[in-house]
Short mmCIF file of C-alpha atoms in Angstrom, two decimals:
data_model
loop_
_atom_site.label_atom_id
_atom_site.label_comp_id
_atom_site.label_asym_id
_atom_site.label_seq_id
_atom_site.Cartn_x
_atom_site.Cartn_y
_atom_site.Cartn_z
CA MET A 148 96.86 118.83 97.16
CA ASN A 149 99.09 116.42 95.28
CA ASP A 150 97.83 112.90 95.92
CA SER A 151 101.34 111.65 96.66
CA LEU A 152 101.72 114.35 99.30
CA ALA A 153 98.41 113.35 100.91
CA LYS A 154 99.48 109.71 101.02
CA LEU A 155 102.92 110.64 102.31
CA LEU A 156 101.46 112.66 105.20
CA LEU A 157 99.08 109.87 106.19
CA ARG A 158 101.88 107.30 106.07
CA ARG A 159 104.15 109.48 108.19
CA SER A 160 101.29 110.07 110.63
CA ALA A 161 101.35 106.35 111.43
CA ALA A 162 104.87 106.63 112.83
CA GLY A 163 103.90 107.59 116.38
CA PRO A 164 102.55 110.40 118.55
CA GLU A 165 104.90 113.09 117.16
CA PRO A 166 105.42 112.27 113.47
CA ILE A 167 107.99 114.17 111.42
CA LEU A 168 108.17 114.86 107.69
CA SER A 169 111.79 115.15 106.59
CA GLY A 170 112.91 117.97 104.35
CA ARG A 171 114.18 115.47 101.81
CA ASP A 172 110.70 113.87 101.56
CA ALA A 173 109.02 117.27 101.48
CA ALA A 174 111.27 118.79 98.78
CA PRO A 175 109.31 117.52 95.71
CA PHE A 176 106.08 119.01 97.08
CA LEU A 177 107.18 122.52 98.08
CA GLY A 178 104.76 125.01 96.56
CA PRO A 179 101.32 126.59 97.14
CA ALA A 180 99.64 123.42 98.47
CA PHE A 181 102.51 122.85 100.91
CA ALA A 182 102.38 126.51 101.98
CA ARG A 183 98.66 126.15 102.78
CA LEU A 184 99.44 123.25 105.10
CA LEU A 185 101.99 125.42 106.88
CA ALA A 186 99.50 128.30 107.13
CA LYS A 187 96.83 126.01 108.62
CA GLY A 188 99.24 124.63 111.20
CA ILE A 189 99.02 121.11 109.83
CA LEU A 190 102.77 121.31 109.25
CA THR A 191 105.18 123.29 111.42
CA GLU A 192 108.76 123.79 110.34
CA LEU A 193 111.27 122.83 113.02
CA PRO A 194 114.66 124.49 113.61
CA PRO A 195 117.33 123.43 111.08
CA ALA A 196 119.28 120.32 112.02
CA SER A 197 122.74 120.96 113.47
CA SER A 198 123.74 117.29 113.76
CA TRP A 199 123.23 114.05 111.84
CA PRO A 200 122.89 110.39 112.90
CA PRO A 201 126.05 108.24 113.08
CA CYS A 202 127.39 106.47 110.01
CA ALA A 203 125.58 103.29 109.06
CA GLY A 204 127.30 100.42 110.84
CA CYS A 205 129.35 102.83 112.98
CA THR A 206 131.70 101.04 115.39
CA CYS A 207 133.48 104.15 116.67
CA GLY A 208 131.10 104.76 119.54
CA PHE A 209 130.37 108.36 118.52
CA GLY A 210 126.86 109.78 118.75
CA GLU A 211 125.38 112.41 116.47
CA ARG A 212 127.75 113.86 113.86
CA PRO A 213 128.08 117.66 113.68
CA ILE A 214 127.00 119.32 110.42
CA VAL A 215 129.76 121.60 109.15
CA GLU A 216 130.49 123.49 105.95
CA ILE A 217 133.55 122.22 104.05
CA ASP A 218 134.54 123.84 100.75
CA GLY A 219 131.06 125.28 100.36
CA ARG A 220 129.32 121.96 101.01
CA LEU A 221 127.27 120.85 104.01
CA VAL A 222 128.83 117.71 105.50
CA ALA A 223 127.86 115.47 108.41
CA ASP A 224 131.42 115.16 109.65
CA CYS A 225 132.73 111.90 111.07
CA PRO A 226 134.99 112.66 114.08
CA ASP A 227 136.99 109.49 113.46
CA ASP A 228 137.37 109.37 109.66
CA ALA A 229 137.38 112.52 107.53
CA ASN A 230 136.61 110.44 104.43
CA ALA A 231 133.42 109.03 105.97
CA GLY A 232 131.55 112.34 106.00
CA THR A 233 128.07 112.48 104.43
CA VAL A 234 127.40 115.32 101.98
CA LEU A 235 124.01 116.95 102.58
CA ASP A 236 121.94 119.56 100.80
CA ALA A 237 119.85 122.36 102.27
CA ALA A 238 116.65 120.27 102.21
CA ASP A 239 118.27 117.69 104.49
CA LEU A 240 118.49 120.25 107.27
CA ARG A 241 114.75 120.97 107.17
CA SER A 242 112.02 118.99 108.91
CA PHE A 243 108.33 119.49 109.67
CA ALA A 244 106.17 118.36 112.56
CA ILE A 245 102.81 116.93 111.49
CA ALA A 246 99.76 117.93 113.57
CA VAL A 247 97.81 114.72 113.04
CA ASP A 248 94.61 116.02 114.70
CA ARG A 249 94.53 118.93 112.25
CA LEU A 250 95.39 116.69 109.30
CA VAL A 251 92.48 114.37 110.16
CA ALA A 252 90.15 117.35 110.61
CA MET A 253 91.10 118.60 107.15
CA LEU A 254 90.50 115.11 105.73
CA ALA A 255 87.03 114.98 107.28
CA ALA A 256 86.12 118.48 106.13
CA GLY A 257 87.34 117.73 102.62
CA THR A 258 85.08 114.68 102.55
CA GLY A 259 82.06 116.84 103.36
CA TRP A 260 81.50 116.27 107.08
CA LEU A 261 80.58 119.56 108.72
CA ASP A 262 81.23 118.51 112.33
CA PRO A 263 84.83 117.98 113.45
CA PRO A 264 85.94 114.34 113.79
CA GLU A 265 85.60 112.68 117.18
CA ARG A 266 88.87 111.41 118.62
CA LEU A 267 88.11 107.99 120.12
CA ALA A 268 91.67 107.16 121.21
CA ALA A 269 95.27 107.77 120.16
CA GLY A 270 95.39 107.23 116.40
CA VAL A 271 91.63 106.50 116.09
CA TRP A 272 88.91 108.92 114.97
CA ARG A 273 85.23 108.74 114.07
CA LEU A 274 85.27 110.94 110.98
CA GLY A 275 81.51 111.13 110.53
CA ASP A 276 78.53 109.19 109.20
CA LEU A 277 77.34 108.43 105.69
CA ALA A 278 73.80 109.28 104.60
CA GLU A 279 72.45 105.85 105.59
CA GLY A 280 73.85 106.22 109.11
CA ARG A 281 77.01 104.17 108.57
CA ALA A 282 79.85 105.35 110.84
CA VAL A 283 83.29 105.83 109.29
CA VAL A 284 86.19 105.23 111.68
CA LEU A 285 89.77 106.10 110.72
CA VAL A 286 92.66 104.17 112.26
CA VAL A 287 95.93 105.94 111.46
CA ASP A 288 98.26 103.91 113.67
CA PRO A 289 98.76 100.25 112.62
CA LEU A 290 99.60 99.39 116.25
CA ALA A 291 96.06 100.42 117.22
CA PHE A 292 94.58 98.00 114.69
CA GLN A 293 94.66 95.01 117.04
CA PRO A 294 91.50 93.35 118.41
CA SER A 295 92.63 93.75 122.02
CA VAL A 296 93.23 97.48 121.48
CA LEU A 297 90.58 98.50 118.96
CA LEU A 298 87.49 96.50 119.96
CA PRO A 299 87.03 98.25 123.34
CA ILE A 300 87.37 101.61 121.54
CA LEU A 301 84.72 100.65 118.98
CA ARG A 302 82.07 100.26 121.68
CA ALA A 303 81.49 103.99 121.19
CA VAL A 304 80.31 103.53 117.58
CA PRO A 305 77.43 101.62 115.93
CA ALA A 306 77.41 97.82 115.67
CA PRO A 307 79.87 96.18 113.21
CA PRO A 308 77.49 95.86 110.20
CA SER A 309 76.95 99.64 110.36
CA THR A 310 80.61 100.69 110.71
CA THR A 311 83.36 101.10 108.12
CA LEU A 312 86.95 100.86 109.36
CA LEU A 313 89.62 102.64 107.33
CA VAL A 314 92.70 100.43 107.53
CA PRO A 315 96.23 101.90 107.48
CA SER A 316 99.04 100.36 105.46
CA GLY A 317 100.98 97.61 107.17
CA VAL A 318 98.05 95.68 108.70
CA ASP A 319 98.30 92.05 107.60
CA ALA A 320 95.49 89.67 106.65
CA ASP A 321 95.56 87.72 109.91
CA THR A 322 95.10 90.92 111.92
CA ARG A 323 92.16 92.04 109.77
CA ARG A 324 90.40 88.68 109.87
CA PRO A 325 88.72 89.01 113.35
CA PHE A 326 87.14 92.31 112.31
CA LEU A 327 85.81 90.77 109.10
CA ASP A 328 84.40 87.85 111.07
CA MET A 329 82.53 90.36 113.25
CA ARG A 330 81.12 91.92 110.03
CA TYR A 331 82.94 95.24 110.16
CA HIS A 332 83.42 96.65 106.66
CA LEU A 333 87.15 97.20 106.03
CA VAL A 334 88.49 99.59 103.40
CA GLY A 335 92.14 100.47 102.80
CA LEU A 336 92.80 104.09 103.76
CA LEU A 337 94.98 104.78 100.73
CA TYR A 338 92.42 103.07 98.45
CA ALA A 339 89.66 105.37 99.73
CA LEU A 340 91.81 108.51 99.48
CA HIS A 341 90.94 110.93 96.68
CA PRO A 342 93.63 110.98 93.96
CA THR A 343 94.09 114.78 93.97
CA ASP A 344 92.61 116.16 97.21
CA LEU A 345 92.98 115.48 100.92
CA SER A 346 89.55 113.84 101.09
CA LEU A 347 87.92 110.43 100.89
CA GLN A 348 85.88 109.05 98.02
CA ARG A 349 82.48 108.42 99.61
CA ASP A 350 81.51 105.79 97.05
CA ARG A 351 84.38 103.63 98.32
CA LEU A 352 83.30 103.72 101.97
CA ALA A 353 80.17 101.54 101.83
CA PRO A 354 80.07 97.74 101.33
CA SER A 355 78.79 98.06 97.77
CA ALA A 356 82.16 99.56 96.85
CA THR A 357 83.85 96.13 96.90
CA GLY A 358 81.23 93.85 95.46
CA ALA A 359 77.81 94.11 93.87
CA PRO A 360 76.45 94.44 91.32
CA ALA A 361 78.34 91.45 90.11
CA THR A 362 76.94 90.38 86.76
CA ASP A 363 76.81 92.65 83.76
CA ALA A 364 77.46 92.69 80.06
CA GLY A 365 81.16 92.33 80.82
CA GLY A 366 80.77 88.81 82.23
CA MET A 367 80.99 87.23 85.68
CA LEU A 368 82.40 89.85 88.01
CA LEU A 369 85.07 88.82 90.51
CA ALA A 370 85.68 91.78 92.85
CA ILE A 371 88.58 91.67 95.29
CA ASN A 372 89.45 94.18 98.00
CA VAL A 373 93.06 93.24 98.74
CA LEU A 374 93.44 95.47 101.81
CA GLY A 375 90.09 94.48 103.25
CA VAL A 376 90.69 90.78 102.48
CA THR A 377 87.23 90.43 100.95
CA ALA A 378 86.14 88.96 97.65
CA SER A 379 82.81 88.52 95.89
CA PHE A 380 81.82 86.58 92.79
CA VAL A 381 78.63 87.36 90.85
CA GLY A 382 77.45 89.35 93.86
CA ALA A 383 77.98 86.70 96.54
CA GLN A 384 80.62 87.08 99.24
CA LEU A 385 83.34 84.42 99.09
CA ARG A 386 84.32 82.79 102.37
CA LEU A 387 87.93 81.69 101.94
CA ARG A 388 90.79 80.70 104.18
CA PRO A 389 93.34 83.55 104.43
CA ARG A 390 95.96 81.70 102.34
CA ASP A 391 93.36 80.68 99.74
CA PHE A 392 92.43 84.35 99.48
CA ASP A 393 96.10 85.16 98.84
CA VAL A 394 96.23 82.55 96.07
CA LEU A 395 93.05 83.94 94.48
CA SER A 396 94.52 87.45 94.69
CA VAL A 397 97.55 86.34 92.65
CA LEU A 398 95.28 84.73 90.04
CA ALA A 399 93.12 87.85 89.89
CA ARG A 400 96.08 90.24 89.68
CA GLU A 401 97.54 88.39 86.71
CA ALA A 402 94.16 88.31 84.97
CA ALA A 403 93.61 92.03 85.61
CA ASP A 404 97.08 92.84 84.23
CA GLY A 405 96.32 90.89 81.07
CA GLN A 406 99.02 88.30 81.81
CA ALA A 407 96.43 85.55 82.44
CA LEU A 408 98.91 82.92 83.68
CA ALA A 409 99.79 82.91 87.37
CA ARG A 410 103.09 81.07 87.72
CA GLN A 411 103.22 78.09 90.03
CA ASP A 412 106.11 79.57 92.04
CA ASP A 413 104.13 82.76 92.73
CA LEU A 414 101.09 80.77 93.82
CA LEU A 415 103.16 78.57 96.12
CA ARG A 416 104.74 81.68 97.63
CA ALA A 417 101.29 83.15 98.28
CA LEU A 418 100.13 79.90 99.87
CA SER A 419 103.13 79.97 102.21
CA GLY A 420 102.40 83.55 103.24
CA GLY A 421 105.56 84.75 101.54
CA GLU A 422 107.67 83.09 104.23
CA ASP A 423 110.76 80.93 103.76
CA ARG A 424 109.96 77.56 105.28
CA ALA A 425 112.19 74.67 106.27
CA GLU A 426 109.80 72.42 104.34
CA PRO A 427 108.51 74.11 101.16
CA ILE A 428 104.81 74.07 100.34
CA ALA A 429 104.07 70.99 98.24
CA VAL A 430 102.38 71.24 94.86
CA GLU A 431 99.65 68.97 96.23
CA GLN A 432 98.77 71.64 98.81
CA LEU A 433 98.41 74.20 96.02
CA GLU A 434 96.11 71.81 94.15
CA LYS A 435 93.92 71.51 97.26
CA SER A 436 93.84 75.32 97.62
CA ILE A 437 92.79 75.72 93.98
CA SER A 438 90.11 73.08 94.51
CA ARG A 439 88.70 74.97 97.50
CA ILE A 440 88.67 78.23 95.52
CA ARG A 441 86.91 76.55 92.59
CA GLU A 442 84.31 75.17 94.97
CA ALA A 443 83.72 78.63 96.49
CA LEU A 444 83.31 80.20 93.03
CA CYS A 445 80.86 77.50 91.93
CA SER A 446 78.86 77.85 95.13
CA ALA A 447 78.63 81.63 94.69
CA ALA A 448 77.55 81.37 91.05
CA GLU A 449 75.30 78.32 91.65
CA LEU A 450 77.29 76.28 89.16
CA ARG A 451 77.90 72.55 89.18
CA ARG A 452 81.12 71.64 90.96
CA GLN A 453 82.57 70.16 87.78
CA GLN A 454 82.39 73.59 86.12
CA GLY A 455 85.05 74.89 88.50
CA ARG A 456 87.77 73.56 86.19
CA ASP A 457 86.46 75.89 83.50
CA LEU A 458 86.79 78.90 85.83
CA ILE A 459 90.38 78.20 86.97
CA VAL A 460 92.35 76.43 84.27
CA ASN A 461 95.40 74.28 85.01
CA VAL A 462 98.31 75.02 82.66
CA THR A 463 100.38 71.86 83.06
CA ARG A 464 103.68 72.34 84.93
CA ARG A 465 103.40 76.13 84.59
CA GLY A 466 100.61 77.33 86.85
CA TYR A 467 96.95 78.32 86.69
CA ARG A 468 94.87 81.05 85.08
CA LEU A 469 91.43 82.51 85.61
CA ALA A 470 89.14 82.06 82.62
CA SER A 471 88.82 85.67 81.50
CA PRO A 472 86.35 85.93 79.83
CA PRO A 473 83.84 84.98 81.16
CA ILE A 474 85.32 86.18 84.47
CA ARG A 475 85.91 89.93 84.70
CA VAL A 476 88.24 91.02 87.51
CA VAL A 477 88.03 94.24 89.52
CA LEU A 478 90.76 94.86 92.11
CA ALA A 479 90.34 97.38 94.93
#
């Protein structure tokens, strides 16, 4: 199983109750692995398309465009303007229905769980338990990852400290925060996915996957799980405001990429949540955020507060950088 195909199928499965994989998306992956998915009924090829959506920005009032052959080419013909037709290829006419229940069952089996996954609700499955009794719950649909929707469903599984939630793409930090406050362990689904097989990497499903051990010969370990919105420093969990976490993530990403310097504009954008505001975030607010992060790092490492300036260095009028070394960054 090509890892991009596995990720593609899981992303498409988040689209609703009857997800479709287009022929254009499927084309790069056609081959033995794709054929096995067809044979197992995880994918089912649908009848070829005979019509195509209207032109982008169509003002003619026409519905679907018929697909016709013109001079040996497949064309989605515009009834109003012959020059507005869209040229298609054979792959565009193909599409495949995704049987999400079967896809999830294959994911669980590939991870080593012998019993089939338990469907808790639409888009939510209990895949199985780890050796220590930790339940692993998969949420495929981002719309299901809301406290009002998901918390009643989770009454059927162990208490929060003993449950890992696999988070789909598209769930923002503010939505994840209530689950973290209740001590659920959150792991990004695509982060946990095996790079070559349709299976999960078990060592990424338990809390230790995002934090400890934190000190080693490589220095002071700062571990950040961006999807789970969790961070630890020298083995201690950091309790940060959501926007402070975003600022720390920018600092850590630059340090991990070897760039060191996080530009002031990027840090201000992170502090604003990436939103355009009528009143821009002031530099003074960024300074306060950096101060809070320094204080959290010092508290975790049992350092004097004054030492925080040695951990996050101010580069005048340019930005800030993590002191690396001694800090060693691991991003998840």
